[in-house]
Short mmCIF file of C-alpha atoms in Angstrom, two decimals:
data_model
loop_
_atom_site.label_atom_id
_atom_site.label_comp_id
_atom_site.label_asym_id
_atom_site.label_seq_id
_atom_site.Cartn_x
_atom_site.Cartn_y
_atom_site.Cartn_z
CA UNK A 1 5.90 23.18 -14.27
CA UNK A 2 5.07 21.55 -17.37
CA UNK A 3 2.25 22.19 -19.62
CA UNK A 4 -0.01 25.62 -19.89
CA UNK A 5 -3.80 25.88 -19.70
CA UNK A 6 -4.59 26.26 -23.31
CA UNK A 7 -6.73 29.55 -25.08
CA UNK A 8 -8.05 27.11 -27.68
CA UNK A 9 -11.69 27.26 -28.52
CA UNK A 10 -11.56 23.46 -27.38
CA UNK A 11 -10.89 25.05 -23.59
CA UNK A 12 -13.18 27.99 -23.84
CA UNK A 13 -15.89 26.73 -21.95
CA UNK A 14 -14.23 25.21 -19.25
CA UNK A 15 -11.96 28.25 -18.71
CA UNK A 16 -14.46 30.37 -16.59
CA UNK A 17 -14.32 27.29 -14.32
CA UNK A 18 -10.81 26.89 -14.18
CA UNK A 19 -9.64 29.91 -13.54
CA UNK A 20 -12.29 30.56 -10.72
CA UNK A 21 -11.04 27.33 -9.28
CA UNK A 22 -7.66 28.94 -9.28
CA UNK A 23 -8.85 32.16 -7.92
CA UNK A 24 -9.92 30.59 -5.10
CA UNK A 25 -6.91 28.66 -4.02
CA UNK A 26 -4.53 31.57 -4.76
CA UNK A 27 -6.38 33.77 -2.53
CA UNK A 28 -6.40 31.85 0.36
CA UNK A 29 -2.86 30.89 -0.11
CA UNK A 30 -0.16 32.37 2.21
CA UNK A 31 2.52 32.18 -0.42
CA UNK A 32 2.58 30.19 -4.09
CA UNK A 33 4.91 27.66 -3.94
CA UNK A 34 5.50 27.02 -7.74
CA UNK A 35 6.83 23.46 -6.81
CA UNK A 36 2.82 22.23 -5.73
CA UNK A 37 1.68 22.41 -9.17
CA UNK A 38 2.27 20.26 -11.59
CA UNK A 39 0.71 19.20 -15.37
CA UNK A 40 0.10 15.32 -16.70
CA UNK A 41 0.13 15.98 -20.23
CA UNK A 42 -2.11 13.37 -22.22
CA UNK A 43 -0.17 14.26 -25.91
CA UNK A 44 0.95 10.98 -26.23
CA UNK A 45 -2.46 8.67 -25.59
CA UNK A 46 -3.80 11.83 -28.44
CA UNK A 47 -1.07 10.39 -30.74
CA UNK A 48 -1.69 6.71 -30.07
CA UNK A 49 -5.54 7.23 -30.64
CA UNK A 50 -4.58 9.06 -33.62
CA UNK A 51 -7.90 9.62 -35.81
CA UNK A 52 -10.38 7.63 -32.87
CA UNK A 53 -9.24 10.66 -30.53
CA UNK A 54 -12.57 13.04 -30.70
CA UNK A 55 -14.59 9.57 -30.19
CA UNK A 56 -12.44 8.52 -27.61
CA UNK A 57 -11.34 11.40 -25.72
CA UNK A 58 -14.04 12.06 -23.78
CA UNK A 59 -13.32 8.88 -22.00
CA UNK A 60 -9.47 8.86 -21.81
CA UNK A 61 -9.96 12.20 -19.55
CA UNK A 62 -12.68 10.53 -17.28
CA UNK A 63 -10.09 7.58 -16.80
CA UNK A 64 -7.54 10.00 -16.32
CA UNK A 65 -9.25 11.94 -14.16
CA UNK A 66 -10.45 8.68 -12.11
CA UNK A 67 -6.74 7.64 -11.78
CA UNK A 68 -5.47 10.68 -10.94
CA UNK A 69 -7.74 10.77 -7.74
CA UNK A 70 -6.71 8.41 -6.16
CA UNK A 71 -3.01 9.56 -5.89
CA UNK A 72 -4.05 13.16 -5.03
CA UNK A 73 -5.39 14.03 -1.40
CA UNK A 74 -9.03 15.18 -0.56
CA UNK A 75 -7.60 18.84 -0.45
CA UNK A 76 -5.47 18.75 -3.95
CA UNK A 77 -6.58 20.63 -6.72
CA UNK A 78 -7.71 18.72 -9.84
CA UNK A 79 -7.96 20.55 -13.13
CA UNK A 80 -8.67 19.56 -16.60
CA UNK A 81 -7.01 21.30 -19.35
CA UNK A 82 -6.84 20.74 -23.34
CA UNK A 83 -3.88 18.36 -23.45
CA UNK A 84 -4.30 17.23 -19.51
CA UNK A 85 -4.38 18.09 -16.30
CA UNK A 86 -3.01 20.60 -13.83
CA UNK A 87 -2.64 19.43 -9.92
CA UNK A 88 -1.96 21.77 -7.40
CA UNK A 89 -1.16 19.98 -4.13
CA UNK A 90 -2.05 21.81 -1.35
CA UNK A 91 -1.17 20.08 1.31
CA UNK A 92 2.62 18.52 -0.03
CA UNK A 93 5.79 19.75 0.19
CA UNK A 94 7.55 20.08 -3.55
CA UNK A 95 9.47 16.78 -3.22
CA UNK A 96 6.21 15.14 -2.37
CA UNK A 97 4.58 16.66 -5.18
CA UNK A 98 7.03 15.37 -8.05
CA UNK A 99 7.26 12.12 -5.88
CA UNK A 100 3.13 11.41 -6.65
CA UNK A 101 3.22 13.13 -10.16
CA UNK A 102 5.78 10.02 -11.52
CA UNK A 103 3.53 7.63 -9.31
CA UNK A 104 0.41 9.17 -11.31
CA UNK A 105 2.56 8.87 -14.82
CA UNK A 106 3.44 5.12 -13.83
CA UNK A 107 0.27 4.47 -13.05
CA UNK A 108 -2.00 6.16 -16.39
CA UNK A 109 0.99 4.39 -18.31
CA UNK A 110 0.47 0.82 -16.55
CA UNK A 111 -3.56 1.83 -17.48
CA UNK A 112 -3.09 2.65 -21.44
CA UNK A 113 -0.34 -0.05 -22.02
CA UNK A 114 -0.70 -2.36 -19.77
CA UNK A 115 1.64 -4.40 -17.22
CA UNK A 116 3.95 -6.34 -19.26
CA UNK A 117 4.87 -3.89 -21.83
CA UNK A 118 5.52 -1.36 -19.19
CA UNK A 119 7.56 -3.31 -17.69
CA UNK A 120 9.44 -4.11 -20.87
CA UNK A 121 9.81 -0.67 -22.03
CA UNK A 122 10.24 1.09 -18.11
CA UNK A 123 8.74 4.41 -17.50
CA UNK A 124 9.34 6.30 -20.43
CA UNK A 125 7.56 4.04 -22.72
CA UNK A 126 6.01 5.47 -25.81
CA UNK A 127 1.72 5.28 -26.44
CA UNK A 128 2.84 4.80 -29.97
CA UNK A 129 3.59 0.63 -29.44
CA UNK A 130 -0.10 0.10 -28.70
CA UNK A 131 -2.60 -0.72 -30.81
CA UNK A 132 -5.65 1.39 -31.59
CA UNK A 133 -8.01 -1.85 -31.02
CA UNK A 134 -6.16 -2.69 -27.42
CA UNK A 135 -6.43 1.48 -26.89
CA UNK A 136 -10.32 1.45 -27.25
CA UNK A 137 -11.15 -1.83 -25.45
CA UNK A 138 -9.13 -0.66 -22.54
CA UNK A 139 -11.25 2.70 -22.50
CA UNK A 140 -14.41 0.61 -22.98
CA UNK A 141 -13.64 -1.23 -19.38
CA UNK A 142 -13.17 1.98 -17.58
CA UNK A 143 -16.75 2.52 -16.76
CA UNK A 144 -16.90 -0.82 -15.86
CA UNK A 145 -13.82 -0.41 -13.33
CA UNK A 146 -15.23 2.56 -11.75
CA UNK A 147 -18.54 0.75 -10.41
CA UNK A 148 -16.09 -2.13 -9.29
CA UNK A 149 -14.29 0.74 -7.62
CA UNK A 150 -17.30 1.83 -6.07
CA UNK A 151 -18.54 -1.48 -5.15
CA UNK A 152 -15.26 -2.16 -3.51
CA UNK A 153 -15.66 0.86 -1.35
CA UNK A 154 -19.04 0.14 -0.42
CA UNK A 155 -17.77 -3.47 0.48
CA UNK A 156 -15.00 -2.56 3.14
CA UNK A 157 -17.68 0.17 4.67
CA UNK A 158 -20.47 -2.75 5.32
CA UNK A 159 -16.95 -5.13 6.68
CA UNK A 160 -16.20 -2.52 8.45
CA UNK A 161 -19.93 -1.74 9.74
CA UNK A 162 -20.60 -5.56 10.54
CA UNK A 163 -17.17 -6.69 12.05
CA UNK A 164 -15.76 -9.76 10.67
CA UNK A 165 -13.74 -9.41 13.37
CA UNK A 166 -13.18 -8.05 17.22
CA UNK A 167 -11.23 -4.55 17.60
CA UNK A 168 -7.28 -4.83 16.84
CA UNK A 169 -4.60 -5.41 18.86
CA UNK A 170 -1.59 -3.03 18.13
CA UNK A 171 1.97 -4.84 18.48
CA UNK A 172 4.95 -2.77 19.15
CA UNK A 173 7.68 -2.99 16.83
CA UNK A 174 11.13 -2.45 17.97
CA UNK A 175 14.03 -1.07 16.33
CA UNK A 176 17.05 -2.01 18.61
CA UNK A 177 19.35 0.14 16.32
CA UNK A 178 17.88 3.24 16.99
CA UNK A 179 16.10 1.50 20.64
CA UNK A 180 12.87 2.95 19.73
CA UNK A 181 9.07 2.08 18.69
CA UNK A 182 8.21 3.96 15.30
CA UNK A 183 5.34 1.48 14.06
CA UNK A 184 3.04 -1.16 15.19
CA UNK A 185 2.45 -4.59 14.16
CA UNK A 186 -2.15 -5.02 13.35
CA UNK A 187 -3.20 -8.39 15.15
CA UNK A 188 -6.82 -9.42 14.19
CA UNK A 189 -8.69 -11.18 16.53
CA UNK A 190 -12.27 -12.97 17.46
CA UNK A 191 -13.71 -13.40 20.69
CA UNK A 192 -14.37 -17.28 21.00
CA UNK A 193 -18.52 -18.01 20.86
CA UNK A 194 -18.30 -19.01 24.50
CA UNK A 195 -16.49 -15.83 25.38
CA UNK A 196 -13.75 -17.40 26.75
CA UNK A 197 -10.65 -15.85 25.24
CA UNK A 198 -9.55 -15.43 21.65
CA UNK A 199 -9.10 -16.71 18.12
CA UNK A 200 -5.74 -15.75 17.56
CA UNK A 201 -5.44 -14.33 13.96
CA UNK A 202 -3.42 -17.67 12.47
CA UNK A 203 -7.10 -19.85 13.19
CA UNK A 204 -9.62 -17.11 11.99
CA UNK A 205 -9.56 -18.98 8.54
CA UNK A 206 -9.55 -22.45 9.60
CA UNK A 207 -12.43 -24.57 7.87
CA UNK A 208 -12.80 -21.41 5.18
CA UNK A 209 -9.50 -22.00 2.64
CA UNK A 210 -9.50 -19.47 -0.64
CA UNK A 211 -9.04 -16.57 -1.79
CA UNK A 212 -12.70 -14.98 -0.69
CA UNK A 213 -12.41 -15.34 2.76
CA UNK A 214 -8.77 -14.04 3.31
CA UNK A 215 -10.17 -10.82 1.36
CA UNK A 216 -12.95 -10.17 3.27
CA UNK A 217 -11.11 -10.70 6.44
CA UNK A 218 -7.98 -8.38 4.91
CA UNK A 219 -10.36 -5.89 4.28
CA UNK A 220 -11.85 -6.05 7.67
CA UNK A 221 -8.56 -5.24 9.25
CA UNK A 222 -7.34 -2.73 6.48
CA UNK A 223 -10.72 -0.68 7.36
CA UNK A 224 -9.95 -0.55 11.42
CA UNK A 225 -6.31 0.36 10.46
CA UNK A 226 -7.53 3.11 8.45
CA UNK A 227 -9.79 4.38 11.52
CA UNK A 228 -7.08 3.89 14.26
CA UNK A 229 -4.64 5.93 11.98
CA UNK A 230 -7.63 8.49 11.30
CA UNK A 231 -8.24 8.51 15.33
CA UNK A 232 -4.03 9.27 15.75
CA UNK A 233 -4.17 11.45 12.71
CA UNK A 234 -7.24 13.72 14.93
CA UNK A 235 -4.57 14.08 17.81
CA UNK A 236 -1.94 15.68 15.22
CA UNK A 237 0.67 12.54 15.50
CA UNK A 238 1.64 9.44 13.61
CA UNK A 239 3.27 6.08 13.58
CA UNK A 240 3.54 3.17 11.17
CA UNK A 241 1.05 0.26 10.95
CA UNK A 242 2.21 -2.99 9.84
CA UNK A 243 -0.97 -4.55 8.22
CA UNK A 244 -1.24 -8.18 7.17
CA UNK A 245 -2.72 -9.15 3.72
CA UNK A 246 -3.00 -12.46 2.50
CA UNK A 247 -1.45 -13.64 -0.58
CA UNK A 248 -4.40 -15.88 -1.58
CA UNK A 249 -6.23 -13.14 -1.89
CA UNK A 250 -3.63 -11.25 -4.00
CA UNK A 251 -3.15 -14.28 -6.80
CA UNK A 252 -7.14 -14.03 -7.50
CA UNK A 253 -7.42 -11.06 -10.45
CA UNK A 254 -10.88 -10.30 -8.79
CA UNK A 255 -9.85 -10.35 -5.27
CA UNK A 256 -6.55 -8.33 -6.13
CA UNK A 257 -8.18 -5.70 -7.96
CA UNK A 258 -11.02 -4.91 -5.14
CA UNK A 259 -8.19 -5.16 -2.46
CA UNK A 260 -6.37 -2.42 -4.28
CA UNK A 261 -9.09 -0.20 -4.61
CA UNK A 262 -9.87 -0.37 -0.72
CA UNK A 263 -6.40 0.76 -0.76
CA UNK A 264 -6.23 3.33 -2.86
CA UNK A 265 -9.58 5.11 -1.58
CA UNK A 266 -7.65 5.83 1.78
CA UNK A 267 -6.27 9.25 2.01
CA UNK A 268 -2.27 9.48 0.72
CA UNK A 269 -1.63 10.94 4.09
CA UNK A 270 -3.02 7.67 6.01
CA UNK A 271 -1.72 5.15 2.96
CA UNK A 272 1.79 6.62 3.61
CA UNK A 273 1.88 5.36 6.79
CA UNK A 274 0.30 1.36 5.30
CA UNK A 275 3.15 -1.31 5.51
CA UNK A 276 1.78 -4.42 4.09
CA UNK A 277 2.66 -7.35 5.21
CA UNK A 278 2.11 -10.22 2.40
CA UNK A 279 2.21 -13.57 3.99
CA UNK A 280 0.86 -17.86 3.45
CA UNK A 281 2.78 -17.36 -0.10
CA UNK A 282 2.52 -21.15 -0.96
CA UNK A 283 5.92 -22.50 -2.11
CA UNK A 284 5.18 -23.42 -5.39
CA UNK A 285 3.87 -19.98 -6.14
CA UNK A 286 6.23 -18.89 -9.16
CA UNK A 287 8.85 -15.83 -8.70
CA UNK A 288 7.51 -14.04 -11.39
CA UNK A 289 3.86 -14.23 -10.25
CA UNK A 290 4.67 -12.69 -6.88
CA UNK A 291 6.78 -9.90 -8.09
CA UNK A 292 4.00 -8.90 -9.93
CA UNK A 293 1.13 -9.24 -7.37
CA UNK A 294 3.31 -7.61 -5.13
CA UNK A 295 4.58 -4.35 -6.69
CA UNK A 296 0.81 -4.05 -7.69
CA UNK A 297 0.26 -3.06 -4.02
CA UNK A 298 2.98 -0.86 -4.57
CA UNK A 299 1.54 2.49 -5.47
CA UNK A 300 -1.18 2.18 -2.53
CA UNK A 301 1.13 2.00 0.63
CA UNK A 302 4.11 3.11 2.45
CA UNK A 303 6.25 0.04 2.36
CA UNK A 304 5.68 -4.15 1.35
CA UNK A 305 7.30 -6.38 3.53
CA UNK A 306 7.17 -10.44 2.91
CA UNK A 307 6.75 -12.55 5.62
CA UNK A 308 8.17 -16.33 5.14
CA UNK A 309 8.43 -19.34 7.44
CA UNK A 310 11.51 -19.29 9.58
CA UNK A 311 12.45 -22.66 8.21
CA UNK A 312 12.58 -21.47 4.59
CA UNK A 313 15.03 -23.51 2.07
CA UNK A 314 14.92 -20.26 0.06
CA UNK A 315 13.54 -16.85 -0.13
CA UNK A 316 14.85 -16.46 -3.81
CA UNK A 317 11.05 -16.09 -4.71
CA UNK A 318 10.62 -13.06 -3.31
CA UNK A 319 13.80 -11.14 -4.92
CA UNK A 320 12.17 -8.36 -7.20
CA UNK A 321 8.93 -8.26 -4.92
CA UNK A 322 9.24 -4.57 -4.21
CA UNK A 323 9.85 -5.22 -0.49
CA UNK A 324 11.58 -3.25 1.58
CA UNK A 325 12.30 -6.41 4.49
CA UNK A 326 11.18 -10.06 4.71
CA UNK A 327 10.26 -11.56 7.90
CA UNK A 328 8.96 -14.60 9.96
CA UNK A 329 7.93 -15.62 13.29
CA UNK A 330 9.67 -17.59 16.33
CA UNK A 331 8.37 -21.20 16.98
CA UNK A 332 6.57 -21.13 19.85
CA UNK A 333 8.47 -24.00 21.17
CA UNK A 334 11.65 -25.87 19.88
CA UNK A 335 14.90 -25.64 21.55
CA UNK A 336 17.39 -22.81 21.74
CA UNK A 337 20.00 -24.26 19.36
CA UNK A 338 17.15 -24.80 16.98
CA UNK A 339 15.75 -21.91 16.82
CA UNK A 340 19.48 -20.07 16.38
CA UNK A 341 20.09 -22.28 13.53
CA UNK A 342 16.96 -21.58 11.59
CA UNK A 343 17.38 -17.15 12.59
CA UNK A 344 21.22 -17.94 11.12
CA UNK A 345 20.01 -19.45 8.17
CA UNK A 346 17.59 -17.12 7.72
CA UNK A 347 19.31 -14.17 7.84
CA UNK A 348 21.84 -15.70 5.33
CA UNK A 349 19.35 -16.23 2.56
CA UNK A 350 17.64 -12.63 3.21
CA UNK A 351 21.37 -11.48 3.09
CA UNK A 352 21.56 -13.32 -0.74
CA UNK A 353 18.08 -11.02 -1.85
CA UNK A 354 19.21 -8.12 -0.18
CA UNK A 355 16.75 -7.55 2.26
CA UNK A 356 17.04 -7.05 6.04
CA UNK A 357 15.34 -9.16 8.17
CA UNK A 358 12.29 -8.77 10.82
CA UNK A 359 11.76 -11.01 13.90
CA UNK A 360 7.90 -11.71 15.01
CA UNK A 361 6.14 -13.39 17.80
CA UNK A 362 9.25 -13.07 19.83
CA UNK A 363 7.34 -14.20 23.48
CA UNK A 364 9.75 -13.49 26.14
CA UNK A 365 13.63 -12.67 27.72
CA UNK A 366 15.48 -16.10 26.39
CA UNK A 367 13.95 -15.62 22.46
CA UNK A 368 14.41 -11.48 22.53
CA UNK A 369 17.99 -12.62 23.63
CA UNK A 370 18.11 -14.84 20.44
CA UNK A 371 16.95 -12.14 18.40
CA UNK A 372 19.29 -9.46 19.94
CA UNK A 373 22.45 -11.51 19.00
CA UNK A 374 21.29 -11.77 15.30
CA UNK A 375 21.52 -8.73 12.47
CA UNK A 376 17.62 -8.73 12.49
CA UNK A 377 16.45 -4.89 12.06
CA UNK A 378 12.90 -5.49 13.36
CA UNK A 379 11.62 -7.09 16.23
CA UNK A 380 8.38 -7.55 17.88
CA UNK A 381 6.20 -10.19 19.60
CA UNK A 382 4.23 -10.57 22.82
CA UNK A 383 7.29 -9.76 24.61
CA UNK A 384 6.44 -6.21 24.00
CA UNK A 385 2.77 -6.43 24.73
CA UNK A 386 -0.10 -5.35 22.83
CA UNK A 387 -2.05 -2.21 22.86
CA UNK A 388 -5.81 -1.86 22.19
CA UNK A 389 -5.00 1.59 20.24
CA UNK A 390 -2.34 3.40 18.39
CA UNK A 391 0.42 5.17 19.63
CA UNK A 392 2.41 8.04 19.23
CA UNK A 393 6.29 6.79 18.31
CA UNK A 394 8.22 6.49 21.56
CA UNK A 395 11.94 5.46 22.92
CA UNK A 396 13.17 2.25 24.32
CA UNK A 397 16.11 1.19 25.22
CA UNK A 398 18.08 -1.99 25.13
CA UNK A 399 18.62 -2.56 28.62
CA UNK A 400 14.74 -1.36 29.44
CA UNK A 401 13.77 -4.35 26.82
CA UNK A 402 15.73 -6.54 28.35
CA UNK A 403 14.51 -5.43 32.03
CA UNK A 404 10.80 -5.51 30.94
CA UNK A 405 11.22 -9.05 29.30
CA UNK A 406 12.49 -10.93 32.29
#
């Protein structure tokens, strides 16, 4: 563990505090698992402040603090110390630990410096390369970004109170490699005004374009994700949730930054288990543009996966997104030879990005035969079914696919 808790007269009167927070967790600890605790150390925003520090610091640990947060669970252990903070995580296993300590780094250095020159200078960038005047008008926006925080929190609680939309449906999705069902595919849905069947989720924008509406009905399905994984959570088991999120609403600054927040205000536990699924990325949108909206995301879920019209000329766009597969869905008519031509080509220009590919809205025997004969990883579609809640992982085999599908 880095770091100690300083005996300073600057830490004096927070040490009572400290300590009895400290107290407390070691005694009802079974064993101290050195590995849970771990220090941020804040030296090197003191050195970039240089002589603003004492006016500044103040703020810098409130930021801090703030950031911290939302990376640590409800039960981790949050202390502020002279030159930082200690975390003791409770409830993670060592690996996990250092795993969300560099994620907190990443993310306080993203914060102080700012995108680009992170990027530029990679994770061991120095506070010394920014300016004193960009280091105090980034601290005079954090108060600012904590009631947008709020706000945003408040905004997915009244979606979620008011239902933009109907309950989900949960799609399975397959892995034929290992023949088994480890995570679900979120469908949104609306019950038509007349009651007569549904809006499938591709109309529940139509005659409402922009980047507003796709947020507010993202953040209508990313709350009822959170609850069905909270619900599954209750019953001590867990799967994965693929959950769509629009890039419109991602290209927006505004929209980004509230979607984010909704994110990172789940518990890590339940955000672990968050696969994003960007899609309607409009052509023309530049490389560079969605490699950055993208890995913003990044931090806040499990995995990213892009999803990308079957008939794509080129998925070079979404090289250095930060996803882990790229996708697209079967046609729900066209003929067979069609179809195989577009999964070949596919697969082809995932295999030139380095991603593996996943298979959607695969609707019955002849297409999950298509999709069997091609290296897809993923595969799911009504042939599967839907389920009205979550469910634990469970095993299925090749031929019981097949069987079930005809």
């Amino acid at each position: 563990m880095r770091g100690k808790l300083s005996t300073t007269a600057e830490v004096s009167a927070m040490q009572d505090t400290v300590f009895e927070e400290l107290r407390r967790h070691l005694a009802s600890a079974d064993h101290v698992d050195l590995g849970q605790y771990r220090f941020i150390n804040l030296e090197a925003v003191r050195a970039a402040a240089g002589p603003m520090w004492e006016s500044l610091r103040s703020r810098v640990f409130l930021a801090s603090e703030s950031i911290i947060r939302k990376y640590a669970g409800e039960s981790d252990l949050v202390i502020q110390c002279a030159t930082g903070f200690l975390v003791v995580y409770r409830g993670s296993e060592p690996e996990e630990a250092q795993a969300t300590t560099r994620a907190i780094g990443e993310a306080l250095r993203r914060f102080f410096l700012g995108e680009t020159m992170t990027r530029l200078m990679g994770l061991e960038t120095s506070c010394e390369q920014l300016s004193v005047a960009e280091f105090a008008a980034t601290l005079d926006a954090a108060q600012a970004e904590e009631r947008a925080s709020e706000g945003a929190r408040a905004e997915v609680r009244q979606l979620a109170a008011r239902r933009v939309i109907d309950p989900l449906q949960f799609g399975p999705v397959w892995d034929p490699r290992r023949e088994a069902v480890a995570s679900f595919m979120a469908r949104p849905r609306r019950r038509r005004e007349d009651g007569r069947g549904w809006v499938p989720a591709s109309d529940l924008l139509c005659g409402r374009p922009g980047h507003e509406p796709r947020l507010e009905l993202d953040l209508a399905v990313l709350a009822l994700v959170r609850e069905a994984l909270s619900a599954l959570q209750a019953g001590n088991a867990r799967c994965g949730v693929i959950t769509p999120v629009g890039y419109p609403a991602l290209a927006h600054p505004g929209t980004r930054t509230r979607y984010a927040t909704a994110l990172a205000a789940i518990p890590e536990a339940l955000r672990r288990l968050i696969v994003l699924k960007v899609e309607a990325a409009p052509l023309d949108a530049p490389a560079g543009q969605i490699s950055e909206n993208c890995r913003t995301l990044l931090p806040h879920c499990g995995r990213l996966v892009l999803h990308a019209s079957l008939d794509a000329l080129s998925l070079q766009r979404f090289e250095n997104a930060g996803a882990t597969l790229v996708g697209a869905s079967l046609p729900a008519s066209g003929s067979r030879s069609a179809i195989e031509h577009d999964l070949e080509r596919f697969c082809a220009l995932a295999r030139r990005i380095s991603l593996p590919v996943y298979l959607d809205a695969v609707a019955d025997w002849e297409q999950l035969k298509i999709a069997l004969a091609s290296p897809v990883r993923l595969i799911a579609g009504p042939v599967f079914g839907e389920r009205s809640e979550l469910a634990v992982p469970y095993r299925l085999s090749r031929a019981r696919a097949l069987s079930s599908a005809a």
